Amino acid sequence: MKLNIFFKKILYCLSCLLVIYILYGIYRTYQESDIVRIDYVGTNPTEYTFPVPIDSIRECILHIGYYGKFKGLRMMDYDGDSLILRDIVPAKYSYVYTYRNKNRRESAPNPRQHYELAIDLISVSPEETKVRINTIGHTIVSGVKYWTSLTFDDRYVAKSKDVESTTIEEYELLRYIGKLLGHIDSMPYVNYPSSLSKQEILRLFGEENPFSEEEMFNSL
């Protein structure tokens, strides 16, 4: 009889622990979903006319797309003067969407985002080319459906939602094209959210940043 009661107590304790664990998982799912948009109105240009022939611009973008050295952008479609680059690196974070709870773990400062950039090349003259960039399929990871790890780490099935373009990603690419072509000094700086510090912007930009701080920020 005493042994029976002992096992019942053990089963009760394990059941309580399991319930607590499940409730904590639900709480973590809610925590991951608590996302807000900071006060930011995109004012970056999404097109720019370079004093360069269209063939040189095309080769430059193809180089970016095939080697994927800029923010993980890879060539997904190429049809003459229309190209599509896709962000294939999962650890790119949004500048504009952030977690309401600022006490986030260091590995995920902001929600992750995915997007494609549709690029159109327009020959203005034999020596001038307009590059127009539109974002398609821009989504952010808006939460967690359920965790696939007992330790609640980064292994989970995510849920995402479509968001509007911020114009930041488009103009960052335009600036990179300008850098490769040697015309970055004549281009305006990227307009990042004023609430972000330079350190936060650099971190959200990601690794393998081809820009110097002088090229990214108007004042140091």
CSV table of N, CA, C and O in Angstrom, one decimal, residues 125-190:
chain,number,residue,atom,x,y,z
A,125,SER,N,20.4,56.2,-71.7
A,125,SER,CA,21.2,56.6,-72.8
A,125,SER,C,22.3,55.5,-72.9
A,125,SER,O,22.5,54.7,-72.1
A,126,PRO,N,23.2,55.6,-74.0
A,126,PRO,CA,24.3,54.7,-74.1
A,126,PRO,C,25.2,54.6,-72.9
A,126,PRO,O,25.9,53.6,-72.6
A,127,GLU,N,25.2,55.7,-72.1
A,127,GLU,CA,26.2,55.8,-71.0
A,127,GLU,C,25.4,56.0,-69.7
A,127,GLU,O,26.1,56.2,-68.7
A,128,GLU,N,24.1,55.8,-69.6
A,128,GLU,CA,23.4,55.9,-68.4
A,128,GLU,C,22.4,54.8,-68.3
A,128,GLU,O,21.7,54.4,-69.2
A,129,THR,N,22.2,54.2,-67.0
A,129,THR,CA,21.3,53.1,-66.8
A,129,THR,C,20.6,53.4,-65.5
A,129,THR,O,21.2,53.7,-64.5
A,130,LYS,N,19.2,53.3,-65.6
A,130,LYS,CA,18.4,53.4,-64.4
A,130,LYS,C,18.2,52.0,-63.8
A,130,LYS,O,17.8,51.0,-64.5
A,131,VAL,N,18.5,51.8,-62.5
A,131,VAL,CA,18.3,50.5,-61.8
A,131,VAL,C,17.1,50.7,-60.9
A,131,VAL,O,17.2,51.6,-60.0
A,132,ARG,N,16.1,49.9,-61.1
A,132,ARG,CA,14.9,50.0,-60.3
A,132,ARG,C,14.7,48.7,-59.5
A,132,ARG,O,14.8,47.6,-60.1
A,133,ILE,N,14.5,48.8,-58.2
A,133,ILE,CA,14.4,47.6,-57.3
A,133,ILE,C,13.1,47.6,-56.6
A,133,ILE,O,12.7,48.6,-55.9
A,134,ASN,N,12.4,46.5,-56.7
A,134,ASN,CA,11.1,46.3,-55.9
A,134,ASN,C,11.3,45.0,-55.0
A,134,ASN,O,11.8,44.0,-55.5
A,135,THR,N,10.7,45.1,-53.8
A,135,THR,CA,10.7,44.0,-52.9
A,135,THR,C,9.5,43.2,-53.2
A,135,THR,O,8.4,43.7,-53.2
A,136,ILE,N,9.7,41.8,-53.3
A,136,ILE,CA,8.5,40.9,-53.4
A,136,ILE,C,8.7,39.8,-52.4
A,136,ILE,O,9.8,39.4,-52.0
A,137,GLY,N,7.6,39.4,-51.9
A,137,GLY,CA,7.6,38.3,-50.9
A,137,GLY,C,8.4,38.6,-49.6
A,137,GLY,O,9.1,37.8,-49.1
A,138,HIS,N,8.2,39.9,-49.1
A,138,HIS,CA,8.9,40.3,-47.9
A,138,HIS,C,8.1,39.8,-46.7
A,138,HIS,O,7.0,40.2,-46.5
A,139,THR,N,8.7,38.9,-45.9
A,139,THR,CA,8.0,38.3,-44.8
A,139,THR,C,9.0,38.4,-43.5
A,139,THR,O,10.2,38.5,-43.7
A,140,ILE,N,8.4,38.4,-42.4
A,140,ILE,CA,9.1,38.3,-41.1
A,140,ILE,C,8.6,37.1,-40.4
A,140,ILE,O,7.5,36.7,-40.5
A,141,VAL,N,9.5,36.5,-39.6
A,141,VAL,CA,9.1,35.4,-38.7
A,141,VAL,C,8.3,36.0,-37.6
A,141,VAL,O,8.9,36.7,-36.7
A,142,SER,N,7.0,35.9,-37.6
A,142,SER,CA,6.2,36.5,-36.6
A,142,SER,C,5.9,35.7,-35.4
A,142,SER,O,5.1,36.2,-34.5
A,143,GLY,N,6.5,34.6,-35.3
A,143,GLY,CA,6.2,33.8,-34.1
A,143,GLY,C,6.7,32.3,-34.3
A,143,GLY,O,7.3,32.0,-35.2
A,144,VAL,N,6.3,31.5,-33.3
A,144,VAL,CA,6.6,30.1,-33.3
A,144,VAL,C,5.4,29.3,-33.2
A,144,VAL,O,4.5,29.5,-32.4
A,145,LYS,N,5.2,28.4,-34.2
A,145,LYS,CA,4.1,27.5,-34.1
A,145,LYS,C,4.3,26.5,-33.0
A,145,LYS,O,3.4,26.3,-32.2
A,146,TYR,N,5.4,25.8,-33.0
A,146,TYR,CA,5.7,24.9,-31.9
A,146,TYR,C,7.2,24.6,-32.0
A,146,TYR,O,7.9,24.8,-33.0
A,147,TRP,N,7.8,24.2,-30.8
A,147,TRP,CA,9.2,24.0,-30.7
A,147,TRP,C,9.5,22.6,-31.1
A,147,TRP,O,8.7,21.6,-30.8
A,148,THR,N,10.7,22.4,-31.6
A,148,THR,CA,11.2,21.0,-32.0
A,148,THR,C,12.4,20.6,-31.1
A,148,THR,O,13.1,19.7,-31.5
A,149,SER,N,12.6,21.4,-30.1
A,149,SER,CA,13.7,21.1,-29.2
A,149,SER,C,13.2,21.2,-27.8
A,149,SER,O,12.5,22.0,-27.4
A,150,LEU,N,13.7,20.2,-27.0
A,150,LEU,CA,13.3,20.2,-25.5
A,150,LEU,C,13.9,21.4,-24.8
A,150,LEU,O,13.4,21.7,-23.7
A,151,THR,N,14.9,22.0,-25.3
A,151,THR,CA,15.5,23.1,-24.6
A,151,THR,C,15.1,24.5,-25.1
A,151,THR,O,15.6,25.5,-24.7
A,152,PHE,N,14.1,24.5,-26.0
A,152,PHE,CA,13.5,25.8,-26.5
A,152,PHE,C,14.6,26.7,-27.1
A,152,PHE,O,14.6,27.9,-27.0
A,153,ASP,N,15.5,26.0,-27.9
A,153,ASP,CA,16.5,26.9,-28.6
A,153,ASP,C,16.0,27.3,-30.0
A,153,ASP,O,14.8,27.4,-30.2
A,154,ASP,N,16.9,27.5,-31.0
A,154,ASP,CA,16.4,28.0,-32.3
A,154,ASP,C,15.8,26.9,-33.2
A,154,ASP,O,15.5,27.2,-34.3
A,155,ARG,N,15.6,25.7,-32.7
A,155,ARG,CA,15.0,24.7,-33.5
A,155,ARG,C,13.5,24.7,-33.3
A,155,ARG,O,13.0,24.2,-32.3
A,156,TYR,N,12.8,25.3,-34.2
A,156,TYR,CA,11.3,25.4,-34.1
A,156,TYR,C,10.7,25.5,-35.5
A,156,TYR,O,11.4,25.8,-36.5
A,157,VAL,N,9.4,25.3,-35.5
A,157,VAL,CA,8.6,25.5,-36.8
A,157,VAL,C,8.0,26.9,-36.6
A,157,VAL,O,7.3,27.2,-35.7
A,158,ALA,N,8.5,27.8,-37.5
A,158,ALA,CA,8.1,29.2,-37.4
A,158,ALA,C,6.8,29.5,-38.2
A,158,ALA,O,6.4,28.8,-39.1
A,159,LYS,N,6.2,30.6,-37.8
A,159,LYS,CA,5.1,31.2,-38.5
A,159,LYS,C,5.5,32.6,-39.0
A,159,LYS,O,6.3,33.2,-38.3
A,160,SER,N,5.1,33.0,-40.2
A,160,SER,CA,5.5,34.2,-40.7
A,160,SER,C,4.3,35.0,-41.3
A,160,SER,O,3.2,34.5,-41.5
A,161,LYS,N,4.6,36.3,-41.5
A,161,LYS,CA,3.5,37.1,-42.1
A,161,LYS,C,4.2,38.1,-43.1
A,161,LYS,O,5.3,38.5,-43.0
A,162,ASP,N,3.4,38.5,-44.1
A,162,ASP,CA,3.8,39.4,-45.1
A,162,ASP,C,3.9,40.8,-44.5
A,162,ASP,O,3.0,41.2,-43.7
A,163,VAL,N,4.9,41.6,-44.9
A,163,VAL,CA,5.0,43.0,-44.4
A,163,VAL,C,5.4,43.8,-45.6
A,163,VAL,O,5.8,43.4,-46.6
A,164,GLU,N,5.1,45.1,-45.4
A,164,GLU,CA,5.4,46.1,-46.5
A,164,GLU,C,6.9,46.3,-46.6
A,164,GLU,O,7.6,46.2,-45.6
A,165,SER,N,7.4,46.7,-47.7
A,165,SER,CA,8.8,47.1,-47.9
A,165,SER,C,9.1,48.3,-47.0
A,165,SER,O,8.3,49.2,-46.9
A,166,THR,N,10.3,48.3,-46.5
A,166,THR,CA,10.8,49.5,-45.8
A,166,THR,C,11.7,50.4,-46.6
A,166,THR,O,12.0,51.5,-46.1
A,167,THR,N,12.0,50.0,-47.8
A,167,THR,CA,12.9,50.6,-48.8
A,167,THR,C,14.4,50.6,-48.3
A,167,THR,O,15.2,51.0,-49.1
A,168,ILE,N,14.6,50.0,-47.2
A,168,ILE,CA,16.0,50.0,-46.7
A,168,ILE,C,16.8,48.9,-47.5
A,168,ILE,O,17.9,49.2,-48.0
A,169,GLU,N,16.2,47.7,-47.6
A,169,GLU,CA,16.9,46.6,-48.3
A,169,GLU,C,17.2,47.0,-49.8
A,169,GLU,O,18.2,46.6,-50.3
A,170,GLU,N,16.2,47.6,-50.4
A,170,GLU,CA,16.4,48.0,-51.8
A,170,GLU,C,17.6,49.0,-52.0
A,170,GLU,O,18.4,48.8,-52.8
A,171,TYR,N,17.6,50.0,-51.1
A,171,TYR,CA,18.6,51.0,-51.3
A,171,TYR,C,20.0,50.5,-50.8
A,171,TYR,O,21.0,51.0,-51.3
A,172,GLU,N,20.0,49.6,-49.8
A,172,GLU,CA,21.3,49.0,-49.5
A,172,GLU,C,21.9,48.4,-50.7
A,172,GLU,O,23.1,48.5,-50.9
A,173,LEU,N,21.1,47.6,-51.5
A,173,LEU,CA,21.6,47.0,-52.7
A,173,LEU,C,22.1,48.0,-53.7
A,173,LEU,O,23.1,47.9,-54.3
A,174,LEU,N,21.3,49.1,-53.9
A,174,LEU,CA,21.7,50.1,-54.8
A,174,LEU,C,23.0,50.8,-54.4
A,174,LEU,O,23.9,51.0,-55.3
A,175,ARG,N,23.2,51.0,-53.1
A,175,ARG,CA,24.4,51.5,-52.6
A,175,ARG,C,25.6,50.6,-52.9
A,175,ARG,O,26.7,51.0,-53.2
A,176,TYR,N,25.3,49.3,-52.7
A,176,TYR,CA,26.4,48.3,-53.0
A,176,TYR,C,26.8,48.3,-54.5
A,176,TYR,O,28.0,48.2,-54.8
A,177,ILE,N,25.8,48.4,-55.3
A,177,ILE,CA,26.1,48.5,-56.8
A,177,ILE,C,26.9,49.7,-57.0
A,177,ILE,O,27.9,49.7,-57.8
A,178,GLY,N,26.5,50.8,-56.4
A,178,GLY,CA,27.3,52.0,-56.6
A,178,GLY,C,28.7,51.9,-56.1
A,178,GLY,O,29.6,52.5,-56.7
A,179,LYS,N,28.9,51.2,-55.0
A,179,LYS,CA,30.2,51.0,-54.5
A,179,LYS,C,31.1,50.2,-55.5
A,179,LYS,O,32.2,50.5,-55.7
A,180,LEU,N,30.5,49.1,-56.0
A,180,LEU,CA,31.3,48.3,-57.0
A,180,LEU,C,31.6,49.1,-58.2
A,180,LEU,O,32.6,48.8,-58.8
A,181,LEU,N,30.7,50.0,-58.6
A,181,LEU,CA,30.9,50.8,-59.8
A,181,LEU,C,31.8,52.0,-59.6
A,181,LEU,O,32.1,52.7,-60.5
A,182,GLY,N,32.1,52.3,-58.3
A,182,GLY,CA,32.9,53.5,-58.0
A,182,GLY,C,32.1,54.8,-57.9
A,182,GLY,O,32.7,55.8,-58.0
A,183,HIS,N,30.8,54.7,-57.6
A,183,HIS,CA,29.9,55.9,-57.6
A,183,HIS,C,29.2,56.1,-56.3
A,183,HIS,O,28.3,56.9,-56.2
A,184,ILE,N,29.7,55.4,-55.2
A,184,ILE,CA,29.0,55.5,-54.0
A,184,ILE,C,29.1,56.8,-53.3
A,184,ILE,O,28.2,57.3,-52.6
A,185,ASP,N,30.2,57.6,-53.6
A,185,ASP,CA,30.3,58.9,-52.9
A,185,ASP,C,29.3,59.9,-53.4
A,185,ASP,O,29.1,60.9,-52.7
A,186,SER,N,28.7,59.7,-54.6
A,186,SER,CA,27.7,60.6,-55.1
A,186,SER,C,26.3,60.2,-54.7
A,186,SER,O,25.3,61.0,-55.0
A,187,MET,N,26.1,59.1,-53.9
A,187,MET,CA,24.8,58.7,-53.6
A,187,MET,C,24.5,59.1,-52.1
A,187,MET,O,25.3,59.1,-51.3
A,188,PRO,N,23.2,59.4,-51.9
A,188,PRO,CA,22.8,59.7,-50.5
A,188,PRO,C,23.0,58.5,-49.6
A,188,PRO,O,23.0,57.4,-50.0
A,189,TYR,N,23.1,58.8,-48.3
A,189,TYR,CA,23.2,57.7,-47.3
A,189,TYR,C,21.9,57.0,-47.1
A,189,TYR,O,20.8,57.6,-47.4
A,190,VAL,N,21.9,55.7,-46.6
A,190,VAL,CA,20.7,55.0,-46.3
A,190,VAL,C,20.0,55.7,-45.1
A,190,VAL,O,20.7,56.0,-44.1
